[in-house]
Tab-separated table of C-alpha atoms in Angstrom:
chain	number	residue	atom	x	y	z
X	19	MET	CA	0.000	0.000	0.000
X	20	GLY	CA	1.246	3.489	-0.830
X	21	LYS	CA	2.454	5.612	2.069
X	22	LYS	CA	1.080	8.795	0.513
X	23	PHE	CA	-2.433	7.380	0.435
X	24	ASP	CA	-2.151	6.258	4.064
X	25	GLU	CA	-1.059	9.780	4.948
X	26	LEU	CA	-4.152	11.073	3.164
X	27	LEU	CA	-6.376	8.744	5.213
X	28	THR	CA	-4.598	9.851	8.379
X	29	HIS	CA	-5.367	13.446	7.413
X	30	LEU	CA	-9.064	12.521	7.084
X	31	GLY	CA	-8.920	10.876	10.515
X	32	THR	CA	-11.581	8.625	12.021
X	33	GLY	CA	-14.921	10.389	12.009
X	34	ARG	CA	-18.529	9.934	10.982
X	35	TRP	CA	-17.601	8.630	7.531
X	36	ASN	CA	-15.342	5.843	8.783
X	37	ILE	CA	-17.618	4.938	11.694
X	38	PHE	CA	-20.581	4.716	9.332
X	39	TYR	CA	-18.693	2.159	7.250
X	40	MET	CA	-17.697	0.142	10.313
X	41	VAL	CA	-21.219	0.015	11.764
X	42	THR	CA	-23.137	-0.687	8.558
X	43	LEU	CA	-20.726	-3.178	7.021
X	44	SER	CA	-20.375	-5.073	10.291
X	45	TYR	CA	-23.959	-6.191	9.649
X	46	SER	CA	-22.561	-8.396	6.885
X	47	TYR	CA	-21.040	-10.628	9.575
X	48	LEU	CA	-24.371	-11.017	11.347
X	49	LEU	CA	-26.188	-12.427	8.318
X	50	PRO	CA	-24.288	-15.664	7.615
X	51	SER	CA	-23.785	-16.679	11.259
X	52	TYR	CA	-27.280	-18.228	11.333
X	53	HIS	CA	-26.602	-20.361	8.288
X	54	ALA	CA	-22.961	-21.184	8.956
X	55	LEU	CA	-23.864	-22.960	12.208
X	56	GLY	CA	-27.456	-23.799	11.300
X	57	GLY	CA	-27.075	-27.560	11.608
X	58	ALA	CA	-27.432	-27.444	15.401
X	59	PHE	CA	-31.079	-26.366	15.147
X	60	LEU	CA	-32.082	-27.051	11.546
X	61	ALA	CA	-30.710	-30.596	11.267
X	62	PRO	CA	-30.178	-31.786	14.862
X	63	ILE	CA	-29.957	-35.331	16.201
X	64	VAL	CA	-33.539	-36.472	16.789
X	65	SER	CA	-34.633	-39.717	18.446
X	66	TYR	CA	-36.556	-42.020	16.119
X	67	THR	CA	-38.053	-45.446	15.818
X	68	CYS	CA	-38.904	-47.564	12.812
X	69	LEU	CA	-42.425	-47.118	11.446
X	70	PRO	CA	-43.102	-50.604	10.039
X	71	PRO	CA	-45.701	-51.447	7.367
X	72	ALA	CA	-49.058	-52.955	8.282
X	73	HIS	CA	-47.947	-56.539	7.595
X	74	ALA	CA	-44.993	-56.349	10.012
X	75	LEU	CA	-45.088	-58.330	13.240
X	76	THR	CA	-45.969	-56.419	16.391
X	77	SER	CA	-44.111	-56.937	19.656
X	78	ASP	CA	-46.737	-59.323	21.033
X	79	GLN	CA	-46.689	-61.352	17.814
X	80	ILE	CA	-42.941	-61.975	17.812
X	81	ILE	CA	-42.502	-65.634	18.690
X	82	ILE	CA	-39.197	-66.490	17.124
X	83	PRO	CA	-39.042	-70.132	15.970
X	84	THR	CA	-35.867	-72.165	15.846
X	85	THR	CA	-35.557	-71.430	12.121
X	86	ALA	CA	-35.247	-67.654	12.694
X	87	THR	CA	-32.435	-65.885	10.811
X	88	LEU	CA	-32.160	-62.909	13.188
X	89	ASN	CA	-28.874	-61.590	14.461
X	90	SER	CA	-28.609	-61.618	18.245
X	91	THR	CA	-27.697	-57.898	18.186
X	92	THR	CA	-30.708	-56.848	16.075
X	93	LYS	CA	-32.136	-53.430	16.956
X	94	PHE	CA	-35.558	-52.513	15.685
X	95	GLU	CA	-34.761	-48.839	14.940
X	96	CYS	CA	-33.627	-49.636	11.426
X	97	THR	CA	-35.388	-52.952	10.769
X	98	TYR	CA	-38.722	-54.692	11.362
X	99	LEU	CA	-39.845	-58.326	11.360
X	100	VAL	CA	-42.151	-60.127	8.977
X	101	GLU	CA	-43.273	-63.733	8.871
X	102	ASN	CA	-43.007	-65.806	5.730
X	103	THR	CA	-46.547	-67.161	5.338
X	104	THR	CA	-45.293	-70.245	3.519
X	105	SER	CA	-42.453	-71.400	5.720
X	106	GLY	CA	-43.359	-69.605	8.922
X	107	GLU	CA	-39.837	-68.206	9.065
X	108	VAL	CA	-39.330	-64.811	10.744
X	109	LEU	CA	-37.354	-62.457	8.510
X	110	GLU	CA	-35.733	-59.108	9.147
X	111	GLU	CA	-36.485	-56.303	6.679
X	112	THR	CA	-34.852	-52.881	6.346
X	113	CYS	CA	-36.970	-49.989	7.551
X	114	THR	CA	-37.839	-47.289	5.000
X	115	GLU	CA	-39.895	-44.931	7.158
X	116	TRP	CA	-39.373	-43.649	10.677
X	117	LEU	CA	-41.322	-41.930	13.402
X	118	PHE	CA	-39.361	-39.029	14.909
X	119	ASP	CA	-39.614	-37.463	18.331
X	120	ASN	CA	-41.120	-34.013	17.738
X	121	SER	CA	-41.355	-33.005	21.384
X	122	THR	CA	-38.541	-30.444	21.021
X	123	PHE	CA	-38.875	-29.410	17.365
X	124	THR	CA	-42.127	-29.755	15.425
X	125	SER	CA	-40.154	-30.179	12.204
X	126	THR	CA	-36.469	-30.454	11.298
X	127	VAL	CA	-34.429	-31.287	8.221
X	128	THR	CA	-33.727	-34.598	9.975
X	129	SER	CA	-37.389	-35.558	10.291
X	130	GLN	CA	-38.575	-33.873	7.077
X	131	PHE	CA	-36.192	-35.893	4.896
X	132	GLN	CA	-36.094	-39.032	7.053
X	133	LEU	CA	-32.383	-38.827	7.892
X	134	ALA	CA	-32.117	-41.995	9.951
X	135	CYS	CA	-30.133	-45.235	9.913
X	136	GLY	CA	-28.409	-45.474	6.518
X	137	ARG	CA	-29.388	-41.893	5.662
X	138	ASP	CA	-28.065	-40.152	8.759
X	139	TYR	CA	-24.821	-39.182	6.977
X	140	TYR	CA	-26.847	-36.460	5.231
X	141	ARG	CA	-26.882	-34.595	8.532
X	142	ALA	CA	-23.098	-34.359	8.483
X	143	LEU	CA	-23.178	-33.323	4.831
X	144	TYR	CA	-25.664	-30.580	5.659
X	145	GLN	CA	-23.024	-28.810	7.744
X	146	ALA	CA	-19.917	-29.956	5.871
X	147	LEU	CA	-21.079	-28.772	2.455
X	148	TYR	CA	-21.619	-25.245	3.727
X	149	MET	CA	-18.055	-25.087	5.041
X	150	ALA	CA	-16.769	-26.659	1.818
X	151	GLY	CA	-18.496	-23.829	-0.040
X	152	VAL	CA	-16.697	-21.280	2.154
X	153	PHE	CA	-13.395	-23.055	1.413
X	154	PHE	CA	-13.835	-22.705	-2.353
X	155	GLY	CA	-15.569	-19.328	-2.243
X	156	ALA	CA	-12.935	-17.500	-0.193
X	157	PRO	CA	-10.147	-17.378	-2.824
X	158	LEU	CA	-12.658	-16.831	-5.622
X	159	SER	CA	-14.220	-13.845	-3.868
X	160	GLY	CA	-10.784	-12.315	-3.394
X	161	LEU	CA	-10.065	-12.488	-7.121
X	162	LEU	CA	-13.489	-11.093	-8.043
X	163	SER	CA	-13.197	-8.312	-5.481
X	164	ASP	CA	-9.858	-7.193	-6.908
X	165	LYS	CA	-11.221	-7.274	-10.447
X	166	HIS	CA	-14.744	-5.865	-10.064
X	167	GLY	CA	-14.591	-3.842	-6.852
X	168	ARG	CA	-15.410	-4.310	-3.202
X	169	LYS	CA	-18.848	-2.679	-3.265
X	170	ASN	CA	-19.974	-4.566	-6.369
X	171	LEU	CA	-19.155	-7.901	-4.801
X	172	ILE	CA	-20.850	-6.948	-1.525
X	173	VAL	CA	-24.031	-5.980	-3.372
X	174	ILE	CA	-24.175	-8.984	-5.713
X	175	GLY	CA	-22.980	-11.536	-3.156
X	176	SER	CA	-25.371	-10.520	-0.373
X	177	ALA	CA	-28.315	-10.258	-2.794
X	178	LEU	CA	-27.724	-13.766	-4.162
X	179	PHE	CA	-27.163	-15.098	-0.643
X	180	THR	CA	-30.496	-13.654	0.524
X	181	VAL	CA	-32.464	-14.991	-2.444
X	182	LEU	CA	-30.940	-18.457	-2.101
X	183	ALA	CA	-31.384	-18.554	1.687
X	184	ILE	CA	-35.059	-17.643	1.423
X	185	GLY	CA	-35.704	-19.851	-1.598
X	186	SER	CA	-34.154	-22.951	-0.055
X	187	CYS	CA	-36.722	-22.805	2.765
X	188	TRP	CA	-39.135	-24.485	0.368
X	189	ALA	CA	-36.768	-27.191	-0.877
X	190	ASN	CA	-38.603	-30.523	-1.076
X	191	ASN	CA	-35.581	-32.612	-1.986
X	192	ILE	CA	-32.591	-33.235	0.263
X	193	HIS	CA	-30.153	-33.042	-2.663
X	194	VAL	CA	-31.510	-29.630	-3.698
X	195	LEU	CA	-31.174	-28.437	-0.120
X	196	LEU	CA	-27.578	-29.687	0.120
X	197	LEU	CA	-26.697	-27.942	-3.151
X	198	ALA	CA	-28.188	-24.723	-1.775
X	199	ARG	CA	-26.088	-25.124	1.373
X	200	PHE	CA	-22.905	-25.439	-0.696
X	201	LEU	CA	-23.769	-22.356	-2.772
X	202	LEU	CA	-24.594	-20.357	0.366
X	203	GLY	CA	-21.154	-21.226	1.702
X	204	MET	CA	-19.534	-20.055	-1.528
X	205	LEU	CA	-21.412	-16.756	-1.417
X	206	GLN	CA	-20.621	-15.958	2.213
X	207	PRO	CA	-17.014	-14.724	1.632
X	208	SER	CA	-18.160	-12.540	-1.262
X	209	PHE	CA	-19.693	-10.006	1.116
X	210	THR	CA	-17.963	-10.756	4.440
X	211	GLN	CA	-14.397	-10.649	3.078
X	212	SER	CA	-15.174	-7.730	0.774
X	213	SER	CA	-16.736	-5.785	3.659
X	214	TYR	CA	-13.643	-6.396	5.771
X	215	THR	CA	-11.359	-5.277	2.944
X	216	LEU	CA	-13.438	-2.171	2.257
X	217	ILE	CA	-13.336	-1.134	5.908
X	218	MET	CA	-9.568	-1.625	6.076
X	219	GLU	CA	-9.188	0.557	2.983
X	220	VAL	CA	-11.160	3.508	4.365
X	221	LEU	CA	-9.589	3.551	7.835
X	222	GLU	CA	-6.406	5.306	8.791
X	223	PRO	CA	-3.612	2.843	9.740
X	224	THR	CA	-3.895	3.444	13.496
X	225	SER	CA	-7.620	2.547	13.518
X	226	ARG	CA	-7.507	-0.667	11.503
X	227	SER	CA	-7.090	-2.996	14.483
X	228	GLN	CA	-10.177	-1.545	16.164
X	229	GLY	CA	-12.057	-1.667	12.869
X	230	GLY	CA	-11.287	-5.353	12.480
X	231	LEU	CA	-12.734	-6.038	15.929
X	232	VAL	CA	-15.870	-3.963	15.372
X	233	ILE	CA	-16.789	-5.588	12.079
X	234	THR	CA	-16.558	-9.146	13.417
X	235	MET	CA	-18.402	-8.582	16.718
X	236	PRO	CA	-21.877	-9.071	15.167
X	237	TRP	CA	-20.896	-12.666	14.337
X	238	SER	CA	-20.986	-13.425	18.070
X	239	LEU	CA	-24.260	-11.528	18.408
X	240	GLY	CA	-25.706	-13.677	15.639
X	241	LEU	CA	-24.779	-16.857	17.475
X	242	VAL	CA	-26.558	-15.638	20.621
X	243	THR	CA	-29.750	-14.561	18.844
X	244	TRP	CA	-29.764	-17.772	16.798
X	245	GLY	CA	-30.562	-19.721	19.947
X	246	GLY	CA	-33.382	-17.287	20.729
X	247	PHE	CA	-34.891	-17.713	17.266
X	248	ALA	CA	-34.727	-21.495	17.614
X	249	TYR	CA	-36.462	-21.347	21.004
X	250	LEU	CA	-39.369	-19.343	19.592
X	251	MET	CA	-39.719	-21.156	16.246
X	252	ARG	CA	-39.616	-24.956	16.259
X	253	ASP	CA	-40.324	-25.532	12.552
X	254	TRP	CA	-37.121	-25.580	10.502
X	255	ARG	CA	-38.604	-23.845	7.460
X	256	MET	CA	-40.030	-20.979	9.496
X	257	LEU	CA	-36.812	-20.718	11.507
X	258	GLN	CA	-34.629	-20.487	8.399
X	259	LEU	CA	-37.034	-18.056	6.737
X	260	THR	CA	-37.030	-15.739	9.764
X	261	ALA	CA	-33.234	-15.789	9.974
X	262	SER	CA	-32.928	-15.175	6.224
X	263	LEU	CA	-35.303	-12.189	6.272
X	264	THR	CA	-32.823	-10.380	8.509
X	265	CYS	CA	-30.696	-9.999	5.363
X	266	LEU	CA	-33.171	-7.584	3.761
X	267	PRO	CA	-32.291	-4.455	5.816
X	268	PHE	CA	-28.696	-4.822	4.626
X	269	PHE	CA	-29.857	-3.730	1.162
X	270	LEU	CA	-30.343	-0.181	2.501
X	271	VAL	CA	-26.592	0.001	3.083
X	272	PHE	CA	-25.997	-0.145	-0.663
X	273	LEU	CA	-27.565	3.311	-1.055
X	274	PHE	CA	-25.049	5.025	1.204
X	275	ILE	CA	-21.683	3.275	0.899
X	276	ASP	CA	-19.206	4.107	-1.851
X	277	GLU	CA	-16.544	2.088	-3.559
X	278	SER	CA	-13.146	1.898	-1.913
X	279	PRO	CA	-11.177	5.017	-2.965
X	280	ARG	CA	-7.976	2.958	-2.809
X	281	TRP	CA	-9.384	0.384	-5.237
X	282	LEU	CA	-10.619	3.168	-7.536
X	283	ALA	CA	-7.148	4.722	-7.501
X	284	VAL	CA	-5.489	1.394	-8.367
X	285	GLN	CA	-7.906	1.057	-11.282
X	286	GLY	CA	-6.962	4.507	-12.545
X	287	ARG	CA	-10.394	5.975	-11.770
X	288	TYR	CA	-8.984	9.048	-10.071
X	289	GLU	CA	-11.974	11.366	-10.464
X	290	GLU	CA	-14.305	8.849	-8.800
X	291	ALA	CA	-11.832	8.295	-5.987
X	292	LEU	CA	-11.547	12.057	-5.520
X	293	LEU	CA	-15.334	12.392	-5.164
X	294	VAL	CA	-15.371	9.689	-2.474
X	295	LEU	CA	-12.559	11.394	-0.558
X	296	GLN	CA	-14.325	14.755	-0.808
X	297	LYS	CA	-17.451	13.169	0.661
X	298	ALA	CA	-15.342	11.657	3.461
X	299	ALA	CA	-13.872	15.083	4.210
X	300	ARG	CA	-17.342	16.636	4.450
X	301	TRP	CA	-18.618	13.891	6.779
X	302	ASN	CA	-15.506	14.086	8.975
X	303	LYS	CA	-15.546	17.907	8.881
X	304	VAL	CA	-11.995	18.273	7.679
X	305	SER	CA	-10.540	19.909	4.599
X	306	LEU	CA	-8.705	17.942	1.946
X	307	PRO	CA	-5.305	19.035	0.635
X	308	PRO	CA	-5.408	20.825	-2.739
X	309	THR	CA	-6.931	18.725	-5.520
X	310	PRO	CA	-3.663	18.373	-7.513
X	311	HIS	CA	-1.971	16.981	-4.407
X	312	VAL	CA	-4.784	14.485	-3.825
X	313	LEU	CA	-4.708	13.366	-7.458
X	314	GLN	CA	-0.946	12.917	-7.209
X	315	CYS	CA	-1.421	10.686	-4.141
X	316	LEU	CA	-3.957	8.616	-6.052
X	317	LYS	CA	-1.624	8.204	-9.012
X	318	GLU	CA	1.228	7.184	-6.737
X	319	GLU	CA	-1.014	4.583	-5.160
X	320	ARG	CA	-1.695	3.069	-8.590
X	321	CYS	CA	2.004	3.127	-9.431
X	322	SER	CA	2.854	1.432	-6.151
X	323	GLN	CA	0.372	-1.363	-6.814
X	324	LEU	CA	1.473	-1.908	-10.407
X	325	ILE	CA	5.141	-1.977	-9.441
X	326	THR	CA	4.420	-4.551	-6.740
X	327	GLU	CA	2.716	-6.740	-9.336
X	328	LEU	CA	5.576	-6.309	-11.790
X	329	LYS	CA	8.158	-7.248	-9.171
X	330	SER	CA	6.506	-10.636	-8.874
X	331	LEU	CA	7.744	-11.281	-12.427
X	332	SER	CA	11.330	-11.201	-11.096
X	333	GLN	CA	12.501	-9.111	-14.045
X	334	PRO	CA	14.246	-5.988	-12.664
X	335	THR	CA	14.709	-4.436	-16.113
X	336	VAL	CA	11.006	-4.641	-16.840
X	337	VAL	CA	10.234	-3.167	-13.436
X	338	ALA	CA	12.644	-0.277	-13.925
X	339	ASN	CA	11.146	0.536	-17.326
X	340	ALA	CA	7.650	0.341	-15.901
X	341	VAL	CA	8.555	2.722	-13.068
X	342	THR	CA	9.913	5.224	-15.600
X	343	PHE	CA	6.863	4.914	-17.849
X	344	LEU	CA	4.144	4.922	-15.212
X	345	CYS	CA	5.513	7.276	-12.597
């Protein structure tokens, strides 16, 4: 990062403009906390028992003859017994439907999609796929943010996240729901990482540590309120819908935040960066240095970034020529 630009941010100080960014963009860390750790309430472990078909033997009918083929460790959570009408032999069949304990939750992903016995691994996938999405989405969001801008990625990423979070409440297929979970995980870094980067780029160097703490605090708040939501709403679809609707107020932020002036400078969009800095000066009630000086700082910031990229080529001659040409 260019020292001249940091000096310009130090001149602007930490005032209403910077605080506004910290407070509003910290909301981006509240939104995904419900979904990132949603498995605890949306797809919890629920007690169940096999719901056998009408022709299965009941407990008072089970008189096992000497020809029975049952295993001594048989448990009737995943199987039921039937009698062969021809031979009289008692056979063990695999259960395909279960009765779940709904005393705590009226409906969960576990009970809705019958995640029991041989299907209980879907519960682990429900949580794992979200985190796998975050794993793949994090580096991708960084590349897109550098190419298309921090604000653009915050707007598009949070909008898609909201639509997908609300839409997946009505998923009637476990595979569709798992795909939605993976995509939600991929979208999360697009607005959380970009919000963090944007805040770091509008704060003076001495305030960045505090800014990093402020923006991530709502994540903890989300975890606390998540338990409260789950206590009040025991149906998984209604619970997820309520948590997802909290994303909608974040759209108001888009009307008031600007693109990172540092990113605009690196892209060569000096006039746009200047307008953002002038707005920051008005909000913080300070005066900017003369416009030519500010534009020179912005150009030096772009030069600094380009030179850093050229140095990665390990060709000093090319770098020297580039410095002469660009700066």
